[in-house]
Amino acid sequence: MTTHAVRRLGVEEEFQLIDLGTRRLTPRAPELLAMLPGHYVEELQRCVVETNSGVTGALDELQADLADRRRVLVDTAESIGVGVVAAGSVPLVLPSEISVSSTPRYRQMLQDYQLLAREQLICGTQFHVDVRDRDEAIAIGNQLTGHLPTLLAISASSPFWATGEDTGYASNRAMMFQQLPTAGLPFQFETWAEYERYVDDLLVTGVIDELKEVRWDLRPAPHLGTLEVRVCDGVPTLHEIGALTALTQCLLVHLDDRLTDGGTIPTLPPWHVQENKWRTARYGMDAIIILDARNRERLVTDELHDLLERLAPIARRLGCSDELAAVEDIIRVGASYQRQQAVAAAHDGDLVEVTRSLVSEMRAGRPAGT
């Protein structure tokens, strides 16, 4: 069997800034960015900072890089009384205190999208994994789309909205973000040329002004030679980042191997993927997902256990067995939305305690109980 290991990795992380006195979102990104190295950048909202990891060939190197970037960000922020949270949303904010960043790109988004732009008080995590060429990006992307709801369930970390209410969703961020034009699940294309014609149509008709405005949950990144998985909420801990990166990497290698060996992988019908995304956004780890075109269904965590067994040989080959096994830790101790709900329940619904727990997890690097 011919195999093609997919090894080049990168992660983009978005972090929300919290006033350590009030535990509310604070728009101090410009002040903080002036104190940080250049690989930290602004985002749509002034309460958010983004950092992009280096590109590396091994997951342990990536983890070390991310750990260093998180440490520098946390230490610098705390020096000015600001806490850092990596989660899809945080539960406390005064809208009058928050504003959109001043760069032309973000001001244009505000002009175009109005309320939708102002409501994007959310953070996500993007995983880049290397692919060999553009046609393979299309082929693997079509197959990987069916796994996006599972990745969303594991990463779900936005049960509470900025107004302090329980949304009833494990990932309210997923629902908020897909309201933007060209956001949400990707279309499935047969060839790269078909994808290029689609992008050209968007550019000619003014739907987008540049390729990065295609905001799908999974998209090709031609300038990097990667597939970019964008469905995940902000991930609170470094331990969980490692688990999700390993799972994403192993999934792509598994699909690459199947295609290289001439195998066929049934593509889940788009309407099933859409339903599965809603179910995992709503119910998270308790979602019952649709498995195939025959409408068989299964609890997402049961399907995930079997998936981890199938991917274990690939993880050994790539040297990321420990990180892949950490997905079981998330199942055992609960995804972030479950941990947040547990903290709220233990403190009579006090969302200040929820925010405090998110700040603590960011600094500790591991969920409580792992």
mmCIF file of C-alpha atoms in Angstrom:
data_model
loop_
_atom_site.group_PDB
_atom_site.id
_atom_site.type_symbol
_atom_site.label_atom_id
_atom_site.label_comp_id
_atom_site.label_asym_id
_atom_site.label_seq_id
_atom_site.Cartn_x
_atom_site.Cartn_y
_atom_site.Cartn_z
ATOM 1 C CA MET A 1 0.000 0.000 0.000
ATOM 2 C CA THR A 2 1.308 3.429 -0.944
ATOM 3 C CA THR A 3 0.779 6.041 1.736
ATOM 4 C CA HIS A 4 1.242 9.781 1.738
ATOM 5 C CA ALA A 5 1.601 11.214 5.213
ATOM 6 C CA VAL A 6 0.088 14.658 5.596
ATOM 7 C CA ARG A 7 2.390 16.430 7.994
ATOM 8 C CA ARG A 8 2.564 20.177 7.582
ATOM 9 C CA LEU A 9 0.424 21.774 10.271
ATOM 10 C CA GLY A 10 -0.624 25.199 11.436
ATOM 11 C CA VAL A 11 -3.242 26.656 13.779
ATOM 12 C CA GLU A 12 -4.927 30.045 13.956
ATOM 13 C CA GLU A 13 -6.389 30.950 17.339
ATOM 14 C CA GLU A 14 -8.698 33.783 18.366
ATOM 15 C CA PHE A 15 -8.771 34.954 21.996
ATOM 16 C CA GLN A 16 -11.248 37.158 23.845
ATOM 17 C CA LEU A 17 -10.031 39.732 26.349
ATOM 18 C CA ILE A 18 -11.631 39.936 29.801
ATOM 19 C CA ASP A 19 -11.426 42.720 32.357
ATOM 20 C CA LEU A 20 -10.138 40.910 35.455
ATOM 21 C CA GLY A 21 -12.151 43.204 37.693
ATOM 22 C CA THR A 22 -15.590 43.010 36.086
ATOM 23 C CA ARG A 23 -15.095 39.698 34.198
ATOM 24 C CA ARG A 24 -16.680 41.356 31.155
ATOM 25 C CA LEU A 25 -15.307 41.605 27.636
ATOM 26 C CA THR A 26 -13.024 44.596 27.266
ATOM 27 C CA PRO A 27 -12.012 46.409 24.023
ATOM 28 C CA ARG A 28 -8.319 46.675 24.869
ATOM 29 C CA ALA A 29 -6.879 44.756 21.921
ATOM 30 C CA PRO A 30 -5.165 47.836 20.387
ATOM 31 C CA GLU A 31 -3.383 48.567 23.677
ATOM 32 C CA LEU A 32 -2.380 44.943 24.136
ATOM 33 C CA LEU A 33 -1.213 44.483 20.546
ATOM 34 C CA ALA A 34 1.145 47.429 20.946
ATOM 35 C CA MET A 35 2.921 45.409 23.656
ATOM 36 C CA LEU A 36 3.073 42.100 21.739
ATOM 37 C CA PRO A 37 5.257 40.701 18.914
ATOM 38 C CA GLY A 38 4.053 41.009 15.338
ATOM 39 C CA HIS A 39 2.507 37.549 15.039
ATOM 40 C CA TYR A 40 -0.410 38.707 17.198
ATOM 41 C CA VAL A 41 -2.965 40.634 15.146
ATOM 42 C CA GLU A 42 -6.316 42.345 15.533
ATOM 43 C CA GLU A 43 -9.653 40.820 14.627
ATOM 44 C CA LEU A 44 -13.104 42.168 13.786
ATOM 45 C CA GLN A 45 -13.837 43.172 17.378
ATOM 46 C CA ARG A 46 -11.543 45.251 19.594
ATOM 47 C CA CYS A 47 -12.015 42.671 22.357
ATOM 48 C CA VAL A 48 -10.296 39.922 20.313
ATOM 49 C CA VAL A 49 -6.661 39.101 19.499
ATOM 50 C CA GLU A 50 -5.574 36.466 16.955
ATOM 51 C CA THR A 51 -2.319 34.597 16.613
ATOM 52 C CA ASN A 52 -1.105 32.295 13.835
ATOM 53 C CA SER A 53 1.268 29.476 14.690
ATOM 54 C CA GLY A 54 4.339 28.658 12.721
ATOM 55 C CA VAL A 55 4.097 25.921 10.093
ATOM 56 C CA THR A 56 5.744 22.737 11.282
ATOM 57 C CA GLY A 57 6.120 19.106 10.351
ATOM 58 C CA ALA A 58 5.351 17.571 13.743
ATOM 59 C CA LEU A 59 2.589 17.978 16.277
ATOM 60 C CA ASP A 60 4.920 18.198 19.277
ATOM 61 C CA GLU A 61 6.670 21.165 17.663
ATOM 62 C CA LEU A 62 3.319 22.792 16.983
ATOM 63 C CA GLN A 63 2.227 22.276 20.607
ATOM 64 C CA ALA A 64 5.409 23.915 21.870
ATOM 65 C CA ASP A 65 4.867 26.873 19.554
ATOM 66 C CA LEU A 66 1.249 27.317 20.616
ATOM 67 C CA ALA A 67 2.158 26.962 24.290
ATOM 68 C CA ASP A 68 4.735 29.740 23.957
ATOM 69 C CA ARG A 69 2.313 32.051 22.133
ATOM 70 C CA ARG A 70 -0.412 31.468 24.706
ATOM 71 C CA ARG A 71 2.020 32.060 27.581
ATOM 72 C CA VAL A 72 3.289 35.356 26.144
ATOM 73 C CA LEU A 73 -0.271 36.538 25.485
ATOM 74 C CA VAL A 74 -1.544 35.620 28.958
ATOM 75 C CA ASP A 75 1.430 37.116 30.806
ATOM 76 C CA THR A 76 1.340 40.356 28.813
ATOM 77 C CA ALA A 77 -2.409 40.739 29.194
ATOM 78 C CA GLU A 78 -2.348 40.099 32.939
ATOM 79 C CA SER A 79 0.269 42.827 33.345
ATOM 80 C CA ILE A 80 -2.436 45.349 32.384
ATOM 81 C CA GLY A 81 -5.294 43.692 34.276
ATOM 82 C CA VAL A 82 -6.699 41.701 31.360
ATOM 83 C CA GLY A 83 -7.518 38.009 31.289
ATOM 84 C CA VAL A 84 -7.514 35.838 28.170
ATOM 85 C CA VAL A 85 -10.188 33.323 27.183
ATOM 86 C CA ALA A 86 -10.177 30.850 24.302
ATOM 87 C CA ALA A 87 -13.838 29.927 23.831
ATOM 88 C CA GLY A 88 -16.556 30.361 21.240
ATOM 89 C CA SER A 89 -18.126 33.104 23.355
ATOM 90 C CA VAL A 90 -18.029 34.538 26.860
ATOM 91 C CA PRO A 91 -21.180 35.249 28.850
ATOM 92 C CA LEU A 92 -20.744 38.840 30.047
ATOM 93 C CA VAL A 93 -20.492 42.047 28.012
ATOM 94 C CA LEU A 94 -21.849 45.581 27.926
ATOM 95 C CA PRO A 95 -22.519 46.219 24.199
ATOM 96 C CA SER A 96 -21.777 49.927 24.647
ATOM 97 C CA GLU A 97 -18.200 49.035 25.656
ATOM 98 C CA ILE A 98 -17.428 46.988 22.520
ATOM 99 C CA SER A 99 -16.613 48.311 19.064
ATOM 100 C CA VAL A 100 -15.369 47.079 15.694
ATOM 101 C CA SER A 101 -11.688 47.471 14.837
ATOM 102 C CA SER A 102 -10.733 50.527 12.788
ATOM 103 C CA THR A 103 -8.990 48.902 9.799
ATOM 104 C CA PRO A 104 -10.669 49.508 6.408
ATOM 105 C CA ARG A 105 -11.510 45.827 5.969
ATOM 106 C CA TYR A 106 -13.398 45.574 9.255
ATOM 107 C CA ARG A 107 -15.070 48.970 8.877
ATOM 108 C CA GLN A 108 -16.344 47.792 5.488
ATOM 109 C CA MET A 109 -17.699 44.626 7.097
ATOM 110 C CA LEU A 110 -19.562 46.786 9.591
ATOM 111 C CA GLN A 111 -20.926 48.945 6.791
ATOM 112 C CA ASP A 112 -22.031 45.903 4.795
ATOM 113 C CA TYR A 113 -23.360 43.617 7.514
ATOM 114 C CA GLN A 114 -24.508 46.076 10.187
ATOM 115 C CA LEU A 115 -26.056 44.203 13.143
ATOM 116 C CA LEU A 116 -24.576 40.878 12.015
ATOM 117 C CA ALA A 117 -21.078 42.362 12.256
ATOM 118 C CA ARG A 118 -21.730 43.938 15.668
ATOM 119 C CA GLU A 119 -23.038 40.619 16.995
ATOM 120 C CA GLN A 120 -19.935 38.642 16.037
ATOM 121 C CA LEU A 121 -18.662 38.553 19.625
ATOM 122 C CA ILE A 122 -17.347 35.073 18.978
ATOM 123 C CA CYS A 123 -14.061 33.244 18.513
ATOM 124 C CA GLY A 124 -13.069 30.188 16.506
ATOM 125 C CA THR A 125 -10.053 27.986 15.889
ATOM 126 C CA GLN A 126 -8.734 27.147 12.426
ATOM 127 C CA PHE A 127 -6.612 24.084 11.698
ATOM 128 C CA HIS A 128 -4.460 23.926 8.546
ATOM 129 C CA VAL A 129 -3.298 20.530 7.280
ATOM 130 C CA ASP A 130 -1.138 20.035 4.218
ATOM 131 C CA VAL A 131 -2.425 18.483 0.985
ATOM 132 C CA ARG A 132 -0.445 17.491 -2.108
ATOM 133 C CA ASP A 133 -2.315 19.412 -4.793
ATOM 134 C CA ARG A 134 -5.516 21.268 -5.618
ATOM 135 C CA ASP A 135 -7.444 18.313 -7.010
ATOM 136 C CA GLU A 136 -6.682 16.342 -3.873
ATOM 137 C CA ALA A 137 -7.893 19.302 -1.801
ATOM 138 C CA ILE A 138 -11.273 19.032 -3.518
ATOM 139 C CA ALA A 139 -11.475 15.231 -3.206
ATOM 140 C CA ILE A 140 -10.448 15.099 0.457
ATOM 141 C CA GLY A 141 -12.504 18.183 1.303
ATOM 142 C CA ASN A 142 -15.677 16.553 0.017
ATOM 143 C CA GLN A 143 -15.065 13.557 2.274
ATOM 144 C CA LEU A 144 -13.963 15.579 5.299
ATOM 145 C CA THR A 145 -17.118 17.694 5.184
ATOM 146 C CA GLY A 146 -19.087 14.807 6.658
ATOM 147 C CA HIS A 147 -16.841 14.859 9.754
ATOM 148 C CA LEU A 148 -17.235 18.592 10.451
ATOM 149 C CA PRO A 149 -20.228 18.149 12.809
ATOM 150 C CA THR A 150 -18.179 15.746 14.945
ATOM 151 C CA LEU A 151 -15.346 18.276 15.209
ATOM 152 C CA LEU A 152 -17.900 20.907 16.183
ATOM 153 C CA ALA A 153 -19.322 18.703 18.946
ATOM 154 C CA ILE A 154 -15.895 18.120 20.502
ATOM 155 C CA SER A 155 -14.912 21.800 20.379
ATOM 156 C CA ALA A 156 -18.280 23.332 21.330
ATOM 157 C CA SER A 157 -17.611 26.074 23.883
ATOM 158 C CA SER A 158 -20.312 28.732 23.470
ATOM 159 C CA PRO A 159 -23.440 27.810 25.452
ATOM 160 C CA PHE A 160 -23.904 31.316 26.894
ATOM 161 C CA TRP A 161 -24.460 34.510 24.949
ATOM 162 C CA ALA A 162 -22.959 37.904 25.687
ATOM 163 C CA THR A 163 -26.181 39.105 27.313
ATOM 164 C CA GLY A 164 -25.761 36.483 30.037
ATOM 165 C CA GLU A 165 -28.391 34.047 28.825
ATOM 166 C CA ASP A 166 -28.149 30.312 28.290
ATOM 167 C CA THR A 167 -28.753 29.885 24.557
ATOM 168 C CA GLY A 168 -29.662 26.197 24.798
ATOM 169 C CA TYR A 169 -26.936 25.470 22.233
ATOM 170 C CA ALA A 170 -23.603 23.769 22.799
ATOM 171 C CA SER A 171 -22.164 26.027 20.063
ATOM 172 C CA ASN A 172 -24.121 29.207 19.612
ATOM 173 C CA ARG A 173 -21.047 30.568 17.812
ATOM 174 C CA ALA A 174 -21.651 28.167 14.918
ATOM 175 C CA MET A 175 -25.174 29.498 14.500
ATOM 176 C CA MET A 176 -24.082 33.132 14.759
ATOM 177 C CA PHE A 177 -21.183 32.857 12.331
ATOM 178 C CA GLN A 178 -23.044 31.068 9.548
ATOM 179 C CA GLN A 179 -25.362 34.075 9.188
ATOM 180 C CA LEU A 180 -22.575 35.945 7.404
ATOM 181 C CA PRO A 181 -22.527 35.719 3.600
ATOM 182 C CA THR A 182 -20.398 32.812 2.289
ATOM 183 C CA ALA A 183 -20.121 31.330 5.803
ATOM 184 C CA GLY A 184 -21.352 27.907 6.888
ATOM 185 C CA LEU A 185 -20.848 24.515 5.292
ATOM 186 C CA PRO A 186 -18.929 24.332 1.995
ATOM 187 C CA PHE A 187 -20.385 23.307 -1.321
ATOM 188 C CA GLN A 188 -19.116 20.070 -2.834
ATOM 189 C CA PHE A 189 -17.266 20.384 -6.161
ATOM 190 C CA GLU A 190 -16.114 17.697 -8.555
ATOM 191 C CA THR A 191 -12.916 19.482 -9.662
ATOM 192 C CA TRP A 192 -10.700 22.420 -8.790
ATOM 193 C CA ALA A 193 -11.737 24.118 -12.038
ATOM 194 C CA GLU A 194 -15.376 23.999 -10.917
ATOM 195 C CA TYR A 195 -14.398 25.589 -7.588
ATOM 196 C CA GLU A 196 -12.469 28.329 -9.426
ATOM 197 C CA ARG A 197 -15.497 29.114 -11.602
ATOM 198 C CA TYR A 198 -17.566 29.475 -8.450
ATOM 199 C CA VAL A 199 -15.047 31.875 -6.904
ATOM 200 C CA ASP A 200 -14.874 33.880 -10.151
ATOM 201 C CA ASP A 201 -18.666 34.251 -10.082
ATOM 202 C CA LEU A 202 -18.495 35.592 -6.528
ATOM 203 C CA LEU A 203 -15.798 38.106 -7.490
ATOM 204 C CA VAL A 204 -17.531 39.296 -10.676
ATOM 205 C CA THR A 205 -20.883 39.773 -8.937
ATOM 206 C CA GLY A 206 -19.343 41.549 -5.943
ATOM 207 C CA VAL A 207 -20.299 38.944 -3.361
ATOM 208 C CA ILE A 208 -16.646 38.925 -2.283
ATOM 209 C CA ASP A 209 -13.673 41.178 -2.988
ATOM 210 C CA GLU A 210 -10.973 38.619 -2.153
ATOM 211 C CA LEU A 211 -10.698 34.863 -1.683
ATOM 212 C CA LYS A 212 -10.453 34.994 2.124
ATOM 213 C CA GLU A 213 -14.043 36.264 2.222
ATOM 214 C CA VAL A 214 -15.183 32.719 1.429
ATOM 215 C CA ARG A 215 -15.749 31.911 5.106
ATOM 216 C CA TRP A 216 -16.767 28.259 4.913
ATOM 217 C CA ASP A 217 -16.353 25.787 7.773
ATOM 218 C CA LEU A 218 -13.828 24.019 5.524
ATOM 219 C CA ARG A 219 -12.026 25.737 2.681
ATOM 220 C CA PRO A 220 -8.927 25.327 0.518
ATOM 221 C CA ALA A 221 -6.092 27.726 1.264
ATOM 222 C CA PRO A 222 -4.213 27.771 -2.081
ATOM 223 C CA HIS A 223 -1.563 30.239 -0.904
ATOM 224 C CA LEU A 224 -0.586 27.827 1.891
ATOM 225 C CA GLY A 225 -1.187 24.495 0.166
ATOM 226 C CA THR A 226 -3.546 23.384 2.926
ATOM 227 C CA LEU A 227 -7.098 22.553 3.760
ATOM 228 C CA GLU A 228 -8.342 24.880 6.495
ATOM 229 C CA VAL A 229 -10.809 23.415 8.989
ATOM 230 C CA ARG A 230 -12.772 26.352 10.425
ATOM 231 C CA VAL A 231 -15.816 24.739 12.047
ATOM 232 C CA CYS A 232 -14.440 24.614 15.602
ATOM 233 C CA ASP A 233 -15.259 26.991 18.432
ATOM 234 C CA GLY A 234 -12.453 28.634 20.333
ATOM 235 C CA VAL A 235 -10.610 25.884 22.222
ATOM 236 C CA PRO A 236 -9.969 26.731 25.888
ATOM 237 C CA THR A 237 -6.900 24.588 26.591
ATOM 238 C CA LEU A 238 -3.675 23.567 24.925
ATOM 239 C CA HIS A 239 -4.486 19.921 25.770
ATOM 240 C CA GLU A 240 -7.658 20.116 23.674
ATOM 241 C CA ILE A 241 -5.882 21.919 20.830
ATOM 242 C CA GLY A 242 -3.479 18.990 20.587
ATOM 243 C CA ALA A 243 -6.344 16.504 20.538
ATOM 244 C CA LEU A 244 -8.272 18.327 17.818
ATOM 245 C CA THR A 245 -5.169 18.907 15.697
ATOM 246 C CA ALA A 246 -4.257 15.212 15.889
ATOM 247 C CA LEU A 247 -7.794 14.155 15.022
ATOM 248 C CA THR A 248 -7.904 16.510 12.033
ATOM 249 C CA GLN A 249 -4.473 15.451 10.800
ATOM 250 C CA CYS A 250 -5.230 11.746 11.131
ATOM 251 C CA LEU A 251 -8.570 12.139 9.364
ATOM 252 C CA LEU A 252 -6.931 13.781 6.358
ATOM 253 C CA VAL A 253 -4.199 11.146 6.190
ATOM 254 C CA HIS A 254 -6.821 8.391 6.416
ATOM 255 C CA LEU A 255 -8.788 9.899 3.537
ATOM 256 C CA ASP A 256 -5.589 10.475 1.563
ATOM 257 C CA ASP A 257 -4.601 6.826 1.990
ATOM 258 C CA ARG A 258 -8.008 5.603 0.849
ATOM 259 C CA LEU A 259 -7.946 7.763 -2.257
ATOM 260 C CA THR A 260 -4.317 6.891 -3.066
ATOM 261 C CA ASP A 261 -5.136 3.190 -2.872
ATOM 262 C CA GLY A 262 -7.994 3.636 -5.326
ATOM 263 C CA GLY A 263 -10.712 3.226 -2.738
ATOM 264 C CA THR A 264 -14.034 5.000 -2.807
ATOM 265 C CA ILE A 265 -15.500 6.765 0.206
ATOM 266 C CA PRO A 266 -19.229 7.519 0.132
ATOM 267 C CA THR A 267 -19.918 11.237 0.463
ATOM 268 C CA LEU A 268 -22.603 12.074 3.003
ATOM 269 C CA PRO A 269 -25.508 13.891 1.287
ATOM 270 C CA PRO A 270 -25.282 17.655 1.917
ATOM 271 C CA TRP A 271 -28.682 17.833 3.621
ATOM 272 C CA HIS A 272 -27.537 15.191 6.114
ATOM 273 C CA VAL A 273 -24.370 17.158 6.856
ATOM 274 C CA GLN A 274 -26.444 20.303 7.382
ATOM 275 C CA GLU A 275 -28.752 18.480 9.783
ATOM 276 C CA ASN A 276 -25.808 16.957 11.638
ATOM 277 C CA LYS A 277 -24.206 20.368 12.054
ATOM 278 C CA TRP A 278 -27.393 21.751 13.575
ATOM 279 C CA ARG A 279 -27.719 18.755 15.875
ATOM 280 C CA THR A 280 -24.152 19.020 17.164
ATOM 281 C CA ALA A 281 -24.398 22.799 17.535
ATOM 282 C CA ARG A 282 -27.580 22.278 19.545
ATOM 283 C CA TYR A 283 -26.815 19.134 21.540
ATOM 284 C CA GLY A 284 -23.026 18.837 21.358
ATOM 285 C CA MET A 285 -21.795 15.504 22.655
ATOM 286 C CA ASP A 286 -25.383 14.298 23.153
ATOM 287 C CA ALA A 287 -26.253 14.719 19.468
ATOM 288 C CA ILE A 288 -27.638 11.809 17.479
ATOM 289 C CA ILE A 289 -26.028 12.144 14.040
ATOM 290 C CA ILE A 290 -27.007 10.665 10.679
ATOM 291 C CA LEU A 291 -24.340 8.248 9.468
ATOM 292 C CA ASP A 292 -25.142 7.621 5.817
ATOM 293 C CA ALA A 293 -27.607 7.911 2.952
ATOM 294 C CA ARG A 294 -29.591 5.023 4.446
ATOM 295 C CA ASN A 295 -30.455 7.310 7.367
ATOM 296 C CA ARG A 296 -28.804 5.194 10.048
ATOM 297 C CA GLU A 297 -28.264 7.234 13.208
ATOM 298 C CA ARG A 298 -25.945 7.004 16.202
ATOM 299 C CA LEU A 299 -24.832 8.974 19.254
ATOM 300 C CA VAL A 300 -21.907 11.141 18.160
ATOM 301 C CA THR A 301 -19.640 9.966 20.993
ATOM 302 C CA ASP A 302 -20.226 6.292 20.101
ATOM 303 C CA GLU A 303 -19.273 7.023 16.502
ATOM 304 C CA LEU A 304 -16.256 8.975 17.744
ATOM 305 C CA HIS A 305 -14.972 6.031 19.808
ATOM 306 C CA ASP A 306 -15.007 3.831 16.705
ATOM 307 C CA LEU A 307 -13.369 6.553 14.617
ATOM 308 C CA LEU A 308 -10.513 6.846 17.114
ATOM 309 C CA GLU A 309 -9.903 3.091 16.880
ATOM 310 C CA ARG A 310 -9.740 3.302 13.080
ATOM 311 C CA LEU A 311 -7.312 6.208 13.222
ATOM 312 C CA ALA A 312 -5.018 4.754 15.910
ATOM 313 C CA PRO A 313 -2.596 3.091 13.398
ATOM 314 C CA ILE A 314 -2.277 6.369 11.520
ATOM 315 C CA ALA A 315 -1.574 8.227 14.756
ATOM 316 C CA ARG A 316 1.221 5.778 15.547
ATOM 317 C CA ARG A 317 2.658 6.354 12.085
ATOM 318 C CA LEU A 318 2.551 10.120 12.513
ATOM 319 C CA GLY A 319 3.822 10.088 16.084
ATOM 320 C CA CYS A 320 0.710 11.676 17.611
ATOM 321 C CA SER A 321 -0.870 8.752 19.484
ATOM 322 C CA ASP A 322 -0.906 10.582 22.827
ATOM 323 C CA GLU A 323 -2.562 13.631 21.314
ATOM 324 C CA LEU A 324 -5.202 11.557 19.527
ATOM 325 C CA ALA A 325 -5.891 9.637 22.745
ATOM 326 C CA ALA A 326 -6.572 12.991 24.426
ATOM 327 C CA VAL A 327 -9.859 13.129 22.491
ATOM 328 C CA GLU A 328 -11.021 10.462 24.954
ATOM 329 C CA ASP A 329 -10.180 12.909 27.764
ATOM 330 C CA ILE A 330 -12.583 15.429 26.265
ATOM 331 C CA ILE A 331 -15.317 12.800 26.125
ATOM 332 C CA ARG A 332 -14.597 11.769 29.728
ATOM 333 C CA VAL A 333 -14.395 15.181 31.426
ATOM 334 C CA GLY A 334 -16.794 16.938 29.061
ATOM 335 C CA ALA A 335 -16.431 19.399 26.229
ATOM 336 C CA SER A 336 -16.039 23.027 27.206
ATOM 337 C CA TYR A 337 -19.746 23.827 26.938
ATOM 338 C CA GLN A 338 -20.476 21.002 29.419
ATOM 339 C CA ARG A 339 -17.807 22.215 31.831
ATOM 340 C CA GLN A 340 -19.160 25.764 31.635
ATOM 341 C CA GLN A 341 -22.696 24.568 32.314
ATOM 342 C CA ALA A 342 -21.438 22.550 35.293
ATOM 343 C CA VAL A 343 -19.686 25.605 36.760
ATOM 344 C CA ALA A 344 -22.837 27.698 36.325
ATOM 345 C CA ALA A 345 -24.968 25.025 37.993
ATOM 346 C CA ALA A 346 -22.534 24.727 40.908
ATOM 347 C CA HIS A 347 -22.677 28.503 41.515
ATOM 348 C CA ASP A 348 -26.414 29.125 41.178
ATOM 349 C CA GLY A 349 -26.069 30.389 37.615
ATOM 350 C CA ASP A 350 -23.288 32.872 38.410
ATOM 351 C CA LEU A 351 -21.698 33.545 35.022
ATOM 352 C CA VAL A 352 -18.836 35.477 36.601
ATOM 353 C CA GLU A 353 -17.657 32.096 37.859
ATOM 354 C CA VAL A 354 -17.964 30.669 34.351
ATOM 355 C CA THR A 355 -15.700 33.395 32.993
ATOM 356 C CA ARG A 356 -13.275 32.888 35.866
ATOM 357 C CA SER A 357 -13.079 29.171 35.066
ATOM 358 C CA LEU A 358 -12.341 29.901 31.389
ATOM 359 C CA VAL A 359 -9.513 32.279 32.337
ATOM 360 C CA SER A 360 -8.112 29.613 34.683
ATOM 361 C CA GLU A 361 -8.270 26.878 32.040
ATOM 362 C CA MET A 362 -6.455 29.082 29.558
ATOM 363 C CA ARG A 363 -3.605 29.577 32.009
ATOM 364 C CA ALA A 364 -3.491 25.949 33.194
ATOM 365 C CA GLY A 365 -3.510 24.507 29.662
ATOM 366 C CA ARG A 366 -5.684 21.528 30.632
ATOM 367 C CA PRO A 367 -9.357 21.051 31.548
ATOM 368 C CA ALA A 368 -9.985 20.273 35.199
ATOM 369 C CA GLY A 369 -10.032 16.500 35.728
ATOM 370 C CA THR A 370 -7.562 15.487 33.007
#
